[in-house]
Amino acid sequence: MTTSAQASSLRHPPSFGVRLHQAMRAHGPLCAGVDPHRGLMQAWGLDYTVAGLERFAMTCAEAFAGRVAAVKPQSAFFEVFGSAGVAVLERLVADLRAAGTLVILDVKRGDIGTTMDAYAEAFLGKDAPEPPDAITLSPYLGYGSLRPAIDLAHATGRGVFVLALTSNPEGADVQHAVLHGQSVAGHVVAGATADNADAVARGELGSVGLVVGATVGDAVDRLGLDLAGMGGPFLAPGVGAQGGTVESLRRVFGTALPHVLAASSREVLSAGPSVAALATRAQDTAAALAEALAS
Amino acid sequence: MTTSAQASSLRHPPSFGVRLHQAMRAHGPLCAGVDPHRGLMQAWGLDYTVAGLERFAMTCAEAFAGRVAAVKPQSAFFEVFGSAGVAVLERLVADLRAAGTLVILDVKRGDIGTTMDAYAEAFLGKDAPEPPDAITLSPYLGYGSLRPAIDLAHATGRGVFVLALTSNPEGADVQHAVLHGQSVAGHVVAGATADNADAVARGELGSVGLVVGATVGDAVDRLGLDLAGMGGPFLAPGVGAQGGTVESLRRVFGTALPHVLAASSREVLSAGPSVAALATRAQDTAAALAEALAS
């Protein structure tokens, strides 16, 4: 016998925002990156080949599945091995999701029209080959151009993280530019805020997240961004080896801090290739983040 | 016996800019798109499956190889079939390049640091699995963030087309925004101009191209962009079915017109699935463009 709430959830699976919120409460606000770049694979004693890539990916799957809120594979490091590398990525996504661990695939796609439709179908559609729980999107063609992906994500219970404000010094050339009194980053924040309004009205975390660097300094204040009112999650890369600290997270996110998913790749991955050491490092990092950000 | 010029060209293969310039003179300024979206595949009588995709791609390869200046496969329509679709894309790229036809892979990648390095290696490196002649790049993280791809393209004789000014209405929200008196699109134009300076000094077409829509209206003038001085090629999508005409190309590009490679997908592809009809349509379109733009 199913209750009506259960029946409803069968018809409408929980949204990405709701699932991420639950996962962050259960495991802490860490998103563990899977960034198999050449130097790291060499440090792990692996050949920089498809076989080495598969070994790296399966090690990460074993270490992270069930132990962190989310895992973020970086598509570029798989695409560099062509279709064979993409097949490894598909297996990684499948293994993590089979364990109930959320996967945010970092692909930074962005296009228009039927092409954007195809990217949406590729990663967020009900017939997608191996769909992650969310993907990253790049809005150079305007936030509005991402509509097909955002709408499909809502329909299939998945999510997106749109690039808003990044920490790299060159990012300001685009993201700080202003049109009609609003910065480009502000334009992206405004779009996400509107798309999350329904979820916020239901008292839920929205499924349209933003990428905001942990080390953007005072840019959030200078550009007048209302991060606390955005209503969705923030993916904050750069925590750990790239210089982001709990203090920089506080400074950048302020009262939006409870919605921050801190992405760490190098710091966690440097504990490999031992599965046990990786798992411990990930769990310790997640616990430390949870404690530091709550206090 | 090799002359020193031949020996030099063996050590340093001609740049992408030089090769594109030759191809445009030989075949006219048409870049034939390969956009196997669902509706088009159905119109061709193909199932929307990997097998249908392969049939579509091989038909395009047979029709276009040796007959147009360049072919532009749209990655999204292959990625939607996962790694199996990417394998079809690799075969398409290989077949076209084996016939000496330039391939511009429309992937719109953009990232930073080691991730951008990996995208560069994936598509432009000497060990790339099936490298095209050029790729498209998206500069939301700043033109400077694309440095690894631009530098690697120069080193391997390949090219890039960076998104600058697009025709979709939402594009203005980002591309028309202004920082320190320069629009975002202007920032991208300035970056490409600097990167093409050496080629221009040698009297060659540069290898850093820009994507500028054929239907952006008076935006080039309003934003004060110096397209004629950019020194590299322009990829202009939207010619044909999307509303771009020879007149709109003239209006947008002015004296930069000789460097415009007009991308047409729907108009040409609607002649399929007959290989002969596709080939005829592509050649007729290229000849008409060459004549109209020269007069």
Coordinates of C-alpha atoms in Angstrom, one line a residue:
Chain A
M1 CA 0.0 0.0 0.0
T2 CA 1.3 3.4 -0.9
T3 CA 0.3 6.6 0.8
S4 CA -0.8 9.5 -1.3
A5 CA 2.5 11.3 -0.6
Q6 CA 4.4 8.3 -1.8
A7 CA 2.2 8.0 -4.9
S8 CA 2.9 11.7 -5.5
S9 CA 6.6 11.2 -5.2
L10 CA 6.4 8.3 -7.6
R11 CA 4.7 10.5 -10.2
H12 CA 7.0 13.5 -9.4
P13 CA 10.4 12.4 -8.2
P14 CA 11.9 14.9 -5.7
S15 CA 13.6 17.8 -7.5
F16 CA 17.4 18.1 -7.7
G17 CA 17.3 21.0 -5.2
V18 CA 15.5 18.9 -2.6
R19 CA 17.8 15.9 -3.1
L20 CA 20.9 18.0 -2.9
H21 CA 19.6 19.7 0.3
Q22 CA 19.1 16.2 1.9
A23 CA 22.5 15.0 0.7
M24 CA 24.2 18.1 2.2
R25 CA 22.5 17.5 5.5
A26 CA 23.5 13.9 5.5
H27 CA 27.1 14.2 4.4
G28 CA 28.2 17.8 4.8
P29 CA 28.6 20.4 2.1
L30 CA 31.4 18.9 0.1
C31 CA 31.4 18.2 -3.6
A32 CA 34.3 15.9 -4.4
G33 CA 35.9 16.6 -7.8
V34 CA 37.1 13.9 -10.1
D35 CA 39.8 15.7 -12.1
P36 CA 42.1 13.2 -13.7
H37 CA 44.7 15.5 -15.2
R38 CA 48.0 14.3 -16.4
G39 CA 50.0 15.3 -13.4
L40 CA 47.7 13.8 -10.9
M41 CA 47.4 10.5 -12.8
Q42 CA 51.2 10.3 -12.8
A43 CA 51.3 11.1 -9.1
W44 CA 48.9 8.1 -8.6
G45 CA 51.3 5.9 -10.6
L46 CA 48.9 5.6 -13.5
D47 CA 49.6 5.7 -17.2
Y48 CA 48.0 8.6 -18.9
T49 CA 45.8 6.3 -21.1
V50 CA 42.2 5.2 -21.2
A51 CA 43.1 2.2 -19.0
G52 CA 44.7 4.6 -16.5
L53 CA 41.7 6.9 -16.7
E54 CA 39.3 4.0 -16.0
R55 CA 41.4 2.9 -13.0
F56 CA 41.4 6.5 -11.7
A57 CA 37.6 6.9 -12.2
M58 CA 36.7 3.5 -10.5
T59 CA 39.0 4.4 -7.6
C60 CA 37.1 7.6 -7.1
A61 CA 33.7 5.9 -7.4
E62 CA 34.7 3.4 -4.8
A63 CA 36.0 6.0 -2.4
F64 CA 33.3 8.6 -2.8
A65 CA 30.1 6.6 -3.4
G66 CA 27.8 7.0 -0.4
R67 CA 30.3 9.2 1.5
V68 CA 29.8 12.7 0.2
A69 CA 26.9 14.9 -0.9
A70 CA 28.0 15.1 -4.5
V71 CA 30.7 14.2 -6.9
K72 CA 31.8 16.4 -9.8
P73 CA 33.6 14.8 -12.7
Q74 CA 35.3 17.2 -15.0
S75 CA 34.3 16.3 -18.5
A76 CA 37.4 17.7 -20.2
F77 CA 39.7 15.1 -18.6
F78 CA 37.6 12.3 -20.1
E79 CA 37.0 14.0 -23.5
V80 CA 40.7 14.2 -23.9
F81 CA 40.6 10.5 -24.5
G82 CA 37.9 10.8 -27.1
S83 CA 34.8 8.6 -27.2
A84 CA 36.7 5.9 -25.2
G85 CA 37.2 8.5 -22.4
V86 CA 33.5 9.5 -22.6
A87 CA 32.6 5.8 -22.1
V88 CA 34.6 5.8 -18.9
L89 CA 32.8 8.9 -17.8
E90 CA 29.4 7.2 -18.4
R91 CA 30.5 4.3 -16.2
L92 CA 31.6 6.6 -13.5
V93 CA 28.3 8.4 -13.5
A94 CA 26.4 5.2 -13.5
D95 CA 28.4 3.7 -10.6
L96 CA 28.0 6.8 -8.4
R97 CA 24.3 7.1 -9.1
A98 CA 23.7 3.4 -8.4
A99 CA 25.1 4.1 -4.9
G100 CA 22.7 7.0 -4.5
T101 CA 25.4 9.7 -4.7
L102 CA 24.6 12.8 -6.6
V103 CA 26.6 13.5 -9.7
I104 CA 27.2 17.1 -11.0
L105 CA 28.8 16.7 -14.4
D106 CA 31.1 19.7 -15.1
V107 CA 30.6 20.2 -18.8
K108 CA 30.0 24.0 -19.1
R109 CA 27.8 23.6 -22.2
G110 CA 26.0 26.6 -23.7
D111 CA 24.4 27.1 -27.1
I112 CA 21.1 28.2 -28.7
G113 CA 18.0 26.7 -30.3
T114 CA 18.0 23.1 -31.5
T115 CA 21.7 22.8 -30.4
M116 CA 20.8 23.8 -26.8
D117 CA 17.9 21.4 -27.0
A118 CA 20.4 18.6 -27.9
Y119 CA 22.7 19.4 -25.0
A120 CA 19.8 19.4 -22.7
E121 CA 18.6 16.0 -24.0
A122 CA 22.2 14.7 -23.8
F123 CA 22.6 15.4 -20.1
L124 CA 19.2 16.1 -18.6
G125 CA 16.6 14.2 -20.8
K126 CA 14.7 11.2 -19.8
D127 CA 16.4 9.2 -22.5
A128 CA 19.9 10.6 -21.9
P129 CA 22.5 7.8 -22.3
E130 CA 23.8 8.1 -18.7
P131 CA 22.3 11.2 -17.1
P132 CA 24.0 12.9 -14.1
D133 CA 21.9 14.7 -11.5
A134 CA 23.0 18.1 -12.7
I135 CA 25.3 19.8 -15.1
T136 CA 27.2 23.1 -15.3
L137 CA 26.2 25.6 -18.0
S138 CA 27.9 28.6 -19.5
P139 CA 25.8 31.7 -20.4
Y140 CA 27.9 33.6 -22.9
L141 CA 24.9 33.5 -25.2
G142 CA 22.7 35.0 -22.5
Y143 CA 21.0 33.3 -19.5
G144 CA 17.8 33.1 -21.6
S145 CA 19.6 30.9 -24.2
L146 CA 19.8 28.2 -21.5
R147 CA 16.0 27.9 -21.2
P148 CA 15.8 24.5 -22.9
A149 CA 18.2 23.0 -20.3
I150 CA 16.6 24.7 -17.3
D151 CA 13.1 23.6 -18.4
L152 CA 14.1 20.1 -19.1
A153 CA 15.9 19.8 -15.8
H154 CA 12.8 20.9 -14.0
A155 CA 10.7 18.3 -15.9
T156 CA 13.1 15.4 -15.1
G157 CA 13.9 16.3 -11.5
R158 CA 17.5 17.3 -12.4
G159 CA 19.4 20.5 -11.9
V160 CA 21.9 23.0 -13.5
F161 CA 24.6 25.2 -12.2
V162 CA 25.1 28.2 -14.3
L163 CA 28.4 30.0 -14.4
A164 CA 28.0 33.4 -12.7
L165 CA 31.1 34.8 -11.0
T166 CA 34.4 33.0 -11.3
S167 CA 37.6 33.4 -9.4
N168 CA 40.0 33.5 -12.3
P169 CA 41.4 37.0 -13.0
E170 CA 40.3 37.0 -16.6
G171 CA 36.7 36.3 -15.6
A172 CA 36.0 39.9 -14.6
D173 CA 36.4 41.1 -18.2
V174 CA 33.1 39.5 -19.0
Q175 CA 31.3 39.0 -15.7
H176 CA 31.8 42.5 -14.3
A177 CA 30.7 44.3 -17.4
V178 CA 27.4 46.2 -17.1
L179 CA 24.4 46.7 -19.2
H180 CA 21.4 48.9 -18.2
G181 CA 22.8 49.2 -14.7
Q182 CA 23.2 45.4 -14.1
S183 CA 26.4 43.4 -14.3
V184 CA 26.6 40.3 -16.4
A185 CA 27.0 38.2 -13.2
G186 CA 23.9 40.1 -11.8
H187 CA 22.0 39.2 -14.9
V188 CA 22.7 35.5 -14.3
V189 CA 21.8 35.8 -10.6
A190 CA 18.5 37.5 -11.6
G191 CA 17.7 34.7 -14.0
A192 CA 18.3 32.0 -11.5
T193 CA 16.3 33.8 -8.8
A194 CA 13.3 34.0 -11.1
D195 CA 13.6 30.3 -12.0
N196 CA 13.8 29.3 -8.4
A197 CA 10.9 31.3 -7.2
D198 CA 8.4 28.5 -7.3
A199 CA 10.6 26.2 -5.3
V200 CA 11.3 28.9 -2.8
A201 CA 7.5 29.5 -2.4
R202 CA 7.2 25.7 -1.6
G203 CA 9.9 26.2 1.1
E204 CA 12.4 24.1 -1.0
L205 CA 15.9 24.7 -2.3
G206 CA 15.7 25.5 -6.0
S207 CA 17.2 23.3 -8.7
V208 CA 18.9 26.2 -10.6
G209 CA 22.3 26.7 -9.0
L210 CA 25.1 29.1 -9.7
V211 CA 28.8 28.7 -9.9
V212 CA 30.4 31.4 -7.8
G213 CA 34.1 31.1 -6.9
A214 CA 35.2 30.9 -3.3
T215 CA 37.9 33.5 -3.9
V216 CA 36.1 36.3 -5.8
G217 CA 36.9 38.7 -2.9
D218 CA 34.6 41.7 -2.6
A219 CA 33.0 41.3 -6.1
V220 CA 29.7 40.1 -4.7
D221 CA 29.3 43.4 -2.8
R222 CA 30.7 45.6 -5.5
L223 CA 28.4 44.2 -8.1
G224 CA 25.4 44.3 -5.7
L225 CA 24.5 40.6 -6.0
D226 CA 21.8 39.2 -3.7
L227 CA 23.1 35.7 -3.3
A228 CA 20.9 35.0 -0.2
G229 CA 17.8 35.7 -2.2
M230 CA 18.7 33.4 -5.2
G231 CA 17.0 30.4 -3.8
G232 CA 19.1 27.7 -5.3
P233 CA 22.5 26.1 -4.4
F234 CA 25.9 27.6 -5.0
L235 CA 28.7 25.5 -6.3
A236 CA 31.9 27.1 -5.1
P237 CA 35.1 25.8 -6.7
G238 CA 38.5 26.7 -5.4
V239 CA 38.2 25.5 -1.8
G240 CA 41.5 24.0 -0.7
A241 CA 44.5 24.0 -3.0
Q242 CA 43.2 26.9 -5.0
G243 CA 43.3 29.2 -2.0
G244 CA 39.6 29.2 -0.9
T245 CA 39.1 28.9 2.8
V246 CA 36.2 28.9 5.2
E247 CA 36.8 32.6 5.8
S248 CA 36.7 33.3 2.1
L249 CA 33.5 31.3 1.8
R250 CA 32.0 33.4 4.6
R251 CA 33.1 36.6 3.0
V252 CA 31.7 35.8 -0.4
F253 CA 28.5 34.1 0.5
G254 CA 27.4 35.7 3.8
T255 CA 23.9 34.6 4.8
A256 CA 23.7 32.4 1.7
L257 CA 26.3 30.1 3.3
P258 CA 23.8 27.3 4.1
H259 CA 23.3 26.9 0.3
V260 CA 26.9 26.5 -0.6
L261 CA 28.3 23.3 -1.9
A262 CA 32.1 23.6 -1.7
A263 CA 33.9 21.9 -4.5
S264 CA 37.3 20.5 -3.7
S265 CA 39.4 18.5 -6.2
R266 CA 43.1 18.7 -5.6
E267 CA 42.9 18.7 -1.8
V268 CA 40.9 15.5 -1.7
L269 CA 42.4 13.7 -4.7
S270 CA 45.9 14.3 -3.3
A271 CA 45.1 11.6 -0.7
G272 CA 44.9 8.9 -3.5
P273 CA 45.4 6.4 -5.0
S274 CA 44.4 4.5 -1.8
V275 CA 40.6 4.1 -1.7
A276 CA 40.6 4.1 2.1
A277 CA 42.8 7.3 2.3
L278 CA 40.6 9.0 -0.3
A279 CA 37.4 8.1 1.5
T280 CA 38.8 9.3 4.8
R281 CA 40.1 12.5 3.3
A282 CA 36.7 13.2 1.7
Q283 CA 34.7 12.5 4.8
D284 CA 37.1 14.5 7.0
T285 CA 36.9 17.5 4.6
A286 CA 33.2 17.3 4.5
A287 CA 32.9 17.1 8.3
A288 CA 35.3 20.0 8.7
L289 CA 33.4 22.1 6.2
A290 CA 30.1 21.3 7.9
E291 CA 31.4 22.3 11.3
A292 CA 33.2 25.4 10.2
L293 CA 30.4 26.8 8.2
A294 CA 27.8 26.1 10.9
S295 CA 29.7 27.8 13.7
Chain B
M1 CA 65.5 16.7 -53.0
T2 CA 63.5 19.2 -50.9
T3 CA 63.9 23.0 -51.2
S4 CA 64.4 24.9 -48.0
A5 CA 60.9 26.3 -48.3
Q6 CA 59.5 22.7 -48.5
A7 CA 61.7 21.6 -45.6
S8 CA 60.4 24.6 -43.6
S9 CA 56.8 23.7 -44.4
L10 CA 57.5 20.1 -43.3
R11 CA 58.8 21.4 -40.0
H12 CA 56.0 24.0 -39.7
P13 CA 52.8 22.9 -41.4
P14 CA 50.8 25.8 -42.8
S15 CA 48.7 27.5 -40.2
F16 CA 44.9 27.0 -40.0
G17 CA 44.4 30.6 -41.3
V18 CA 46.5 30.0 -44.4
R19 CA 44.8 26.7 -45.1
L20 CA 41.3 28.2 -44.6
H21 CA 42.2 31.1 -46.9
Q22 CA 43.3 28.6 -49.6
A23 CA 40.2 26.5 -49.2
M24 CA 37.9 29.5 -49.4
R25 CA 39.5 30.6 -52.6
A26 CA 39.2 27.1 -54.1
H27 CA 35.6 26.3 -53.0
G28 CA 33.9 29.6 -52.0
P29 CA 33.2 30.9 -48.5
L30 CA 30.7 28.2 -47.4
C31 CA 31.0 26.2 -44.2
A32 CA 28.5 23.3 -44.5
G33 CA 27.0 22.5 -41.1
V34 CA 26.3 18.9 -40.0
D35 CA 23.4 19.3 -37.6
P36 CA 21.7 16.0 -37.2
H37 CA 18.8 17.1 -35.1
R38 CA 15.8 14.9 -34.5
G39 CA 13.4 16.7 -37.0
L40 CA 16.0 16.6 -39.8
M41 CA 16.8 13.0 -39.3
Q42 CA 13.2 12.1 -39.4
A43 CA 12.8 14.2 -42.6
W44 CA 15.7 12.1 -44.1
G45 CA 13.8 9.0 -43.2
L46 CA 16.3 8.0 -40.5
D47 CA 15.7 6.5 -37.1
Y48 CA 16.9 8.8 -34.3
T49 CA 19.4 6.3 -33.1
V50 CA 23.2 5.8 -33.3
A51 CA 22.8 3.8 -36.5
G52 CA 20.7 6.6 -38.0
L53 CA 23.3 9.2 -36.8
E54 CA 26.1 7.2 -38.5
R55 CA 24.1 7.0 -41.7
F56 CA 23.5 10.8 -41.6
A57 CA 27.1 11.6 -40.9
M58 CA 28.5 9.3 -43.6
T59 CA 26.1 10.8 -46.1
C60 CA 27.4 14.3 -45.2
A61 CA 31.0 13.2 -45.4
E62 CA 30.4 11.7 -48.9
A63 CA 28.5 14.8 -50.1
F64 CA 30.8 17.5 -48.7
A65 CA 34.3 16.0 -48.8
G66 CA 36.4 17.9 -51.4
R67 CA 33.5 20.2 -52.4
V68 CA 33.4 22.9 -49.8
A69 CA 35.9 25.0 -47.9
A70 CA 34.9 23.6 -44.5
V71 CA 32.5 21.4 -42.7
K72 CA 31.1 22.2 -39.2
P73 CA 29.8 19.3 -37.3
Q74 CA 27.7 20.4 -34.2
S75 CA 29.0 18.3 -31.3
A76 CA 25.7 18.5 -29.3
F77 CA 23.9 16.3 -31.9
F78 CA 26.5 13.6 -31.5
E79 CA 26.9 13.9 -27.7
V80 CA 23.2 13.3 -27.3
F81 CA 23.9 9.7 -28.1
G82 CA 26.7 9.5 -25.5
S83 CA 30.1 7.9 -26.2
A84 CA 28.7 6.0 -29.2
G85 CA 27.7 9.3 -30.8
V86 CA 31.1 10.8 -30.1
A87 CA 32.6 7.8 -31.9
V88 CA 30.5 8.6 -34.9
L89 CA 31.7 12.2 -34.7
E90 CA 35.3 11.0 -34.7
R91 CA 34.7 8.9 -37.8
L92 CA 33.1 11.9 -39.6
V93 CA 36.1 14.1 -38.7
A94 CA 38.5 11.5 -39.9
D95 CA 36.8 10.9 -43.2
L96 CA 36.5 14.6 -44.0
R97 CA 40.1 15.3 -43.1
A98 CA 41.3 12.3 -45.1
A99 CA 39.7 14.0 -48.1
G100 CA 41.5 17.3 -47.4
T101 CA 38.4 19.1 -46.3
L102 CA 38.8 21.4 -43.3
V103 CA 36.7 20.5 -40.2
I104 CA 35.6 23.1 -37.7
L105 CA 34.1 21.3 -34.8
D106 CA 31.5 23.3 -33.0
V107 CA 32.0 22.4 -29.4
K108 CA 31.9 25.9 -27.7
R109 CA 34.2 24.7 -24.9
G110 CA 35.5 27.2 -22.3
D111 CA 37.1 26.7 -18.9
I112 CA 40.2 27.6 -16.9
G113 CA 43.6 26.2 -15.8
T114 CA 44.2 22.5 -16.2
T115 CA 40.7 22.0 -17.4
M116 CA 41.2 24.4 -20.3
D117 CA 44.5 22.6 -20.9
A118 CA 42.6 19.3 -21.2
Y119 CA 40.0 20.7 -23.7
A120 CA 42.9 22.1 -25.7
E121 CA 44.6 18.8 -25.8
A122 CA 41.4 17.0 -26.6
F123 CA 40.7 18.9 -29.7
L124 CA 43.9 20.8 -30.7
G125 CA 46.8 18.7 -29.4
K126 CA 49.2 16.6 -31.4
D127 CA 48.0 13.5 -29.6
A128 CA 44.3 14.4 -29.8
P129 CA 42.2 11.3 -30.6
E130 CA 40.7 12.7 -33.9
P131 CA 41.6 16.4 -34.1
P132 CA 39.6 18.7 -36.3
D133 CA 41.3 21.7 -37.9
A134 CA 39.6 24.2 -35.6
I135 CA 37.1 24.3 -32.8
T136 CA 34.7 27.0 -31.4
L137 CA 35.3 28.4 -27.9
S138 CA 33.1 30.2 -25.4
P139 CA 34.7 33.1 -23.5
Y140 CA 32.4 33.5 -20.5
L141 CA 35.4 33.0 -18.2
G142 CA 37.2 35.8 -20.1
Y143 CA 39.1 35.8 -23.4
G144 CA 42.3 35.3 -21.4
S145 CA 41.1 32.0 -20.0
L146 CA 41.2 30.5 -23.5
R147 CA 45.0 31.1 -23.7
P148 CA 45.9 27.3 -23.5
A149 CA 43.7 26.5 -26.5
I150 CA 44.9 29.5 -28.6
D151 CA 48.6 28.8 -27.9
L152 CA 48.2 25.1 -28.6
A153 CA 46.3 25.8 -31.8
H154 CA 49.2 28.0 -33.0
A155 CA 51.7 25.3 -32.1
T156 CA 49.9 22.5 -34.0
G157 CA 48.8 24.5 -37.0
R158 CA 45.1 24.5 -35.9
G159 CA 42.6 27.2 -35.3
V160 CA 39.9 28.5 -33.0
F161 CA 36.7 30.5 -33.5
V162 CA 35.8 32.4 -30.3
L163 CA 32.2 33.4 -29.7
A164 CA 32.0 37.2 -30.0
L165 CA 28.7 38.6 -31.1
T166 CA 25.7 36.2 -31.7
S167 CA 22.4 36.8 -33.4
N168 CA 20.1 35.3 -30.7
P169 CA 18.2 38.0 -28.8
E170 CA 19.4 36.8 -25.4
G171 CA 23.0 37.2 -26.4
A172 CA 23.0 41.0 -26.0
D173 CA 22.5 40.6 -22.2
V174 CA 26.1 39.5 -22.0
Q175 CA 27.8 40.5 -25.2
H176 CA 26.7 44.2 -25.2
A177 CA 27.6 44.8 -21.6
V178 CA 30.4 47.3 -21.0
L179 CA 33.5 47.4 -18.7
H180 CA 36.0 50.3 -18.8
G181 CA 34.4 51.7 -21.9
Q182 CA 34.6 48.4 -23.9
S183 CA 31.8 46.0 -24.6
V184 CA 32.3 42.3 -23.9
A185 CA 32.2 41.6 -27.6
G186 CA 34.8 44.3 -28.1
H187 CA 37.0 42.7 -25.5
V188 CA 36.9 39.4 -27.5
V189 CA 37.6 41.3 -30.7
A190 CA 40.6 43.0 -29.1
G191 CA 41.9 39.7 -27.8
A192 CA 41.7 38.0 -31.3
T193 CA 43.2 41.1 -32.9
A194 CA 46.3 40.9 -30.7
D195 CA 46.6 37.1 -31.2
N196 CA 46.5 37.5 -35.0
A197 CA 49.0 40.4 -35.2
D198 CA 52.0 38.2 -36.1
A199 CA 50.1 36.5 -38.9
V200 CA 48.9 39.8 -40.2
A201 CA 52.5 41.1 -40.2
R202 CA 53.4 38.1 -42.4
G203 CA 50.6 39.0 -44.8
E204 CA 48.6 35.9 -43.8
L205 CA 45.1 35.3 -42.4
G206 CA 45.3 34.7 -38.7
S207 CA 44.2 31.4 -37.0
V208 CA 42.1 33.0 -34.3
G209 CA 38.7 33.5 -35.8
L210 CA 35.5 34.9 -34.2
V211 CA 31.9 33.8 -34.4
V212 CA 29.8 36.8 -35.4
G213 CA 26.2 36.2 -36.4
A214 CA 25.0 37.2 -39.9
T215 CA 21.9 38.8 -38.4
V216 CA 23.2 41.0 -35.6
G217 CA 21.9 44.2 -37.3
D218 CA 23.7 47.4 -36.4
A219 CA 25.4 46.0 -33.2
V220 CA 28.9 46.0 -34.8
D221 CA 28.6 49.8 -35.4
R222 CA 26.9 50.5 -32.1
L223 CA 29.6 48.7 -30.1
G224 CA 32.3 50.2 -32.2
L225 CA 33.9 46.9 -33.3
D226 CA 36.7 47.0 -35.8
L227 CA 36.1 43.7 -37.6
A228 CA 38.2 44.6 -40.6
G229 CA 41.3 45.0 -38.4
M230 CA 40.8 41.7 -36.6
G231 CA 43.0 39.8 -39.0
G232 CA 41.4 36.4 -38.7
P233 CA 38.4 34.7 -40.2
F234 CA 34.8 35.2 -39.2
L235 CA 32.4 32.3 -38.9
A236 CA 29.0 33.7 -39.5
P237 CA 26.1 31.3 -38.6
G238 CA 22.6 32.0 -39.6
V239 CA 22.9 32.3 -43.4
G240 CA 19.9 30.9 -45.1
A241 CA 17.1 29.4 -43.1
Q242 CA 17.9 31.5 -40.0
G243 CA 17.4 34.8 -42.0
G244 CA 20.9 35.8 -42.9
T245 CA 21.3 37.0 -46.4
V246 CA 24.1 38.4 -48.5
E247 CA 22.8 41.9 -47.7
S248 CA 22.9 41.2 -44.0
L249 CA 26.5 39.8 -44.3
R250 CA 27.5 43.1 -46.1
R251 CA 25.8 45.2 -43.5
V252 CA 27.5 43.4 -40.5
F253 CA 30.9 42.8 -42.0
G254 CA 31.6 45.6 -44.3
T255 CA 35.2 45.6 -45.5
A256 CA 35.9 42.4 -43.5
L257 CA 33.7 40.5 -46.0
P258 CA 36.6 38.7 -47.7
H259 CA 37.3 37.0 -44.3
V260 CA 33.8 35.7 -43.7
L261 CA 33.1 32.0 -43.8
A262 CA 29.3 31.7 -44.0
A263 CA 27.9 28.8 -42.1
S264 CA 24.8 27.2 -43.5
S265 CA 23.2 24.1 -42.1
R266 CA 19.4 23.9 -42.6
E267 CA 19.5 25.4 -46.1
V268 CA 22.1 22.9 -47.4
L269 CA 21.0 19.9 -45.4
S270 CA 17.4 20.2 -46.5
A271 CA 18.5 18.9 -49.9
G272 CA 19.3 15.5 -48.3
P273 CA 19.3 12.6 -48.0
S274 CA 20.5 12.2 -51.6
V275 CA 24.3 12.5 -51.6
A276 CA 24.2 14.0 -55.2
A277 CA 21.5 16.5 -54.2
L278 CA 23.4 17.5 -51.1
A279 CA 26.7 17.9 -53.0
T280 CA 25.0 20.0 -55.7
R281 CA 23.2 22.2 -53.1
A282 CA 26.5 22.8 -51.2
Q283 CA 28.4 23.7 -54.3
D284 CA 25.7 25.9 -55.7
T285 CA 25.4 27.7 -52.3
A286 CA 29.1 28.2 -52.1
A287 CA 29.3 29.5 -55.7
A288 CA 26.4 31.9 -55.1
L289 CA 28.0 33.2 -52.0
A290 CA 31.4 33.7 -53.7
E291 CA 29.8 35.6 -56.5
A292 CA 27.5 37.7 -54.4
L293 CA 30.1 38.7 -51.9
A294 CA 32.7 39.5 -54.6
S295 CA 30.5 41.7 -56.6

